[in-house]
Amino acid sequence: MQKPARTRILDAAYDLMLSLGLARTTTKEIARAAACSEAALYKSFASKEELFIAVLDERLPKLGPLLSDLTASPGAGSLEGNLVEVVRQAARFYAQTLPIAASLYADPRLKARHEAALRALGTGPHKPIHGLDRYLRAEQEVGRIAADADTYAAASLLLGACAHRAFAYDSAEGGVAPPPLDAFAADLARTLLGGIRPPG
């Protein structure tokens, strides 16, 4: 039995965006790979940007829901364990989004158009930073993070390290592998907490 058209479109878009990059993937190619017409594609998605957002939301590791759940329950679980899980999910997310979105930087006009579309849809790459900042502020309010810690800077450092891990090792020559994800997540969370935990 054939999958529904929307599912086929998302599967095809994910595969093509991952292999060709967002800039070079056309709706015509996506429709062809999904065995449907472009008209059928546009019945499910208003634009390629909307389709890209759906791919991020439905085909990549979920960072937003994890941050929302953590923010709703500050003080729950181990703070270090919570951040380790954030790093795991973020590193996986950026490892898959970097190859998709990197091609936009080769075409400034396309990048500007894409960014305008993301703003119109109320999303963008800043969202995870703000989500993690909200979680860290919630933990700050219950005393698990120092009152004078800059939670936005901490969120930027942690997620920036995750994004850079994807960039640095994707570009490395000679098959240099990144540190194992679990070790990277534990070390990054521990190092960050060393700077923002309350004294004593």
Short mmCIF file of C-alpha atoms in Angstrom, two decimals:
data_model
loop_
_atom_site.label_atom_id
_atom_site.label_comp_id
_atom_site.label_asym_id
_atom_site.label_seq_id
_atom_site.Cartn_x
_atom_site.Cartn_y
_atom_site.Cartn_z
CA MET A 1 0.00 0.00 0.00
CA GLN A 2 1.40 3.39 -1.02
CA LYS A 3 2.13 5.98 1.66
CA PRO A 4 -0.04 9.14 1.72
CA ALA A 5 1.18 11.91 -0.61
CA ARG A 6 2.22 14.21 2.24
CA THR A 7 4.41 11.49 3.77
CA ARG A 8 6.01 10.72 0.39
CA ILE A 9 6.68 14.41 -0.18
CA LEU A 10 8.33 14.81 3.23
CA ASP A 11 10.44 11.68 2.72
CA ALA A 12 11.56 12.85 -0.73
CA ALA A 13 12.26 16.39 0.46
CA TYR A 14 14.36 15.13 3.37
CA ASP A 15 16.44 12.82 1.14
CA LEU A 16 16.98 15.45 -1.56
CA MET A 17 17.71 18.31 0.83
CA LEU A 18 20.23 16.15 2.68
CA SER A 19 22.03 15.08 -0.51
CA LEU A 20 21.74 18.27 -2.62
CA GLY A 21 21.25 21.02 -0.05
CA LEU A 22 18.26 23.29 0.28
CA ALA A 23 19.32 25.75 -2.42
CA ARG A 24 19.68 23.12 -5.16
CA THR A 25 16.58 21.09 -4.30
CA THR A 26 13.58 22.12 -6.39
CA THR A 27 9.92 21.41 -5.81
CA LYS A 28 9.85 19.75 -9.24
CA GLU A 29 12.52 17.25 -8.13
CA ILE A 30 10.75 16.64 -4.84
CA ALA A 31 7.44 15.98 -6.62
CA ARG A 32 9.13 13.61 -9.07
CA ALA A 33 10.84 11.67 -6.26
CA ALA A 34 7.54 11.53 -4.33
CA ALA A 35 5.67 10.24 -7.43
CA CYS A 36 3.21 13.12 -7.41
CA SER A 37 2.63 16.37 -9.26
CA GLU A 38 3.91 19.77 -8.17
CA ALA A 39 0.26 20.77 -7.80
CA ALA A 40 -0.18 17.96 -5.25
CA LEU A 41 2.92 19.17 -3.41
CA TYR A 42 1.50 22.69 -3.19
CA LYS A 43 -1.78 21.35 -1.81
CA SER A 44 0.16 20.17 1.26
CA PHE A 45 2.82 22.91 1.48
CA ALA A 46 2.51 26.55 0.44
CA SER A 47 6.21 26.92 -0.34
CA LYS A 48 9.57 25.17 -0.29
CA GLU A 49 10.32 27.06 2.93
CA GLU A 50 7.19 25.66 4.57
CA LEU A 51 8.20 22.20 3.40
CA PHE A 52 11.69 22.74 4.87
CA ILE A 53 10.13 23.66 8.24
CA ALA A 54 8.02 20.49 8.10
CA VAL A 55 11.15 18.43 7.37
CA LEU A 56 12.89 19.99 10.38
CA ASP A 57 9.86 19.40 12.57
CA GLU A 58 8.91 15.91 11.44
CA ARG A 59 12.08 14.23 10.16
CA LEU A 60 14.88 15.53 12.39
CA PRO A 61 15.66 15.01 16.09
CA LYS A 62 13.23 16.94 18.27
CA LEU A 63 14.91 19.72 20.24
CA GLY A 64 11.94 22.09 20.75
CA PRO A 65 9.66 19.62 22.57
CA LEU A 66 12.53 18.52 24.85
CA LEU A 67 13.26 22.13 25.83
CA SER A 68 9.54 22.83 26.40
CA ASP A 69 9.21 19.76 28.64
CA LEU A 70 12.29 20.71 30.67
CA THR A 71 11.12 24.31 31.04
CA ALA A 72 7.75 23.13 32.33
CA SER A 73 9.42 21.18 35.18
CA PRO A 74 12.40 23.14 36.55
CA GLY A 75 14.14 21.33 39.40
CA ALA A 76 13.18 17.91 38.03
CA GLY A 77 15.86 15.35 37.30
CA SER A 78 19.57 16.01 37.36
CA LEU A 79 20.50 19.38 35.86
CA GLU A 80 23.61 17.86 34.34
CA GLY A 81 21.63 14.90 32.99
CA ASN A 82 19.07 17.26 31.46
CA LEU A 83 21.80 19.24 29.71
CA VAL A 84 23.48 16.05 28.49
CA GLU A 85 20.21 15.11 26.77
CA VAL A 86 19.92 18.62 25.28
CA VAL A 87 23.44 18.27 23.86
CA ARG A 88 22.68 14.82 22.42
CA GLN A 89 19.55 16.04 20.65
CA ALA A 90 21.11 19.33 19.51
CA ALA A 91 24.23 17.65 18.12
CA ARG A 92 22.08 15.20 16.13
CA PHE A 93 19.85 18.04 14.93
CA TYR A 94 22.72 20.22 13.71
CA ALA A 95 24.52 17.27 12.12
CA GLN A 96 21.51 16.82 9.85
CA THR A 97 20.55 20.47 9.29
CA LEU A 98 24.04 21.70 8.39
CA PRO A 99 24.25 19.77 5.08
CA ILE A 100 20.71 20.87 4.22
CA ALA A 101 21.04 24.59 4.93
CA ALA A 102 24.73 25.23 4.16
CA SER A 103 24.09 25.71 0.43
CA LEU A 104 22.01 28.82 1.17
CA TYR A 105 25.18 30.70 2.10
CA ALA A 106 26.42 30.45 -1.50
CA ASP A 107 23.48 32.54 -2.75
CA PRO A 108 22.85 35.68 -0.66
CA ARG A 109 19.58 36.53 -2.45
CA LEU A 110 18.18 33.04 -1.89
CA LYS A 111 19.34 33.13 1.74
CA ALA A 112 17.59 36.49 2.28
CA ARG A 113 14.38 35.16 0.69
CA HIS A 114 14.53 32.00 2.80
CA GLU A 115 15.12 33.99 6.00
CA ALA A 116 12.18 36.28 5.19
CA ALA A 117 9.97 33.21 4.71
CA LEU A 118 11.11 31.76 8.05
CA ARG A 119 10.32 35.04 9.81
CA ALA A 120 6.86 35.05 8.22
CA LEU A 121 6.35 31.50 9.53
CA GLY A 122 7.50 32.58 13.00
CA THR A 123 10.56 30.37 13.15
CA GLY A 124 14.30 30.40 12.55
CA PRO A 125 17.65 29.18 13.86
CA HIS A 126 17.43 31.46 16.91
CA LYS A 127 14.51 29.50 18.35
CA PRO A 128 16.57 26.74 20.05
CA ILE A 129 18.79 29.36 21.74
CA HIS A 130 15.74 31.15 23.15
CA GLY A 131 14.20 27.82 24.18
CA LEU A 132 17.32 26.74 26.07
CA ASP A 133 17.64 30.22 27.61
CA ARG A 134 14.07 29.90 28.94
CA TYR A 135 14.88 26.51 30.45
CA LEU A 136 18.08 27.78 32.10
CA ARG A 137 16.22 30.82 33.51
CA ALA A 138 13.59 28.47 34.96
CA GLU A 139 16.37 26.48 36.64
CA GLN A 140 17.90 29.76 37.84
CA GLU A 141 14.61 30.70 39.49
CA VAL A 142 14.62 27.49 41.54
CA GLY A 143 18.24 28.02 42.57
CA ARG A 144 20.02 25.37 40.51
CA ILE A 145 21.86 28.00 38.44
CA ALA A 146 23.73 30.97 39.92
CA ALA A 147 21.64 34.12 40.18
CA ASP A 148 24.26 36.17 38.32
CA ALA A 149 24.77 33.65 35.49
CA ASP A 150 24.00 34.89 31.97
CA THR A 151 21.61 32.19 30.80
CA TYR A 152 21.43 33.50 27.23
CA ALA A 153 25.21 33.37 26.91
CA ALA A 154 25.22 29.86 28.39
CA ALA A 155 22.55 28.71 25.92
CA SER A 156 24.50 30.24 23.04
CA LEU A 157 27.73 28.54 24.14
CA LEU A 158 26.15 25.11 24.50
CA LEU A 159 24.22 25.14 21.23
CA GLY A 160 27.06 26.87 19.40
CA ALA A 161 29.36 24.02 20.41
CA CYS A 162 26.83 21.50 19.07
CA ALA A 163 26.53 23.32 15.75
CA HIS A 164 30.30 23.71 15.48
CA ARG A 165 30.79 19.98 16.11
CA ALA A 166 28.74 19.30 12.96
CA PHE A 167 30.61 21.93 10.94
CA ALA A 168 34.15 21.17 12.10
CA TYR A 169 34.10 17.44 11.55
CA ASP A 170 32.07 17.57 8.35
CA SER A 171 34.93 19.63 6.88
CA ALA A 172 37.81 17.60 8.36
CA GLU A 173 40.21 15.87 6.00
CA GLY A 174 41.35 12.29 6.34
CA GLY A 175 38.20 10.93 7.90
CA VAL A 176 38.75 12.58 11.30
CA ALA A 177 35.83 11.53 13.46
CA PRO A 178 34.25 13.74 16.11
CA PRO A 179 34.42 12.64 19.74
CA PRO A 180 31.76 10.01 20.54
CA LEU A 181 28.44 11.77 21.08
CA ASP A 182 27.88 10.51 24.65
CA ALA A 183 31.35 11.63 25.77
CA PHE A 184 30.96 14.99 24.00
CA ALA A 185 27.55 15.56 25.62
CA ALA A 186 28.78 14.68 29.13
CA ASP A 187 31.94 16.79 28.85
CA LEU A 188 30.14 19.81 27.39
CA ALA A 189 27.36 19.75 30.01
CA ARG A 190 29.87 19.37 32.87
CA THR A 191 32.08 22.18 31.55
CA LEU A 192 29.16 24.57 31.06
CA LEU A 193 27.78 23.85 34.52
CA GLY A 194 31.19 24.60 36.02
CA GLY A 195 30.61 28.22 35.08
CA ILE A 196 26.94 28.68 35.93
CA ARG A 197 26.24 26.54 39.02
CA PRO A 198 25.75 28.35 42.33
CA PRO A 199 28.94 28.49 44.42
CA GLY A 200 29.41 25.80 47.06
#
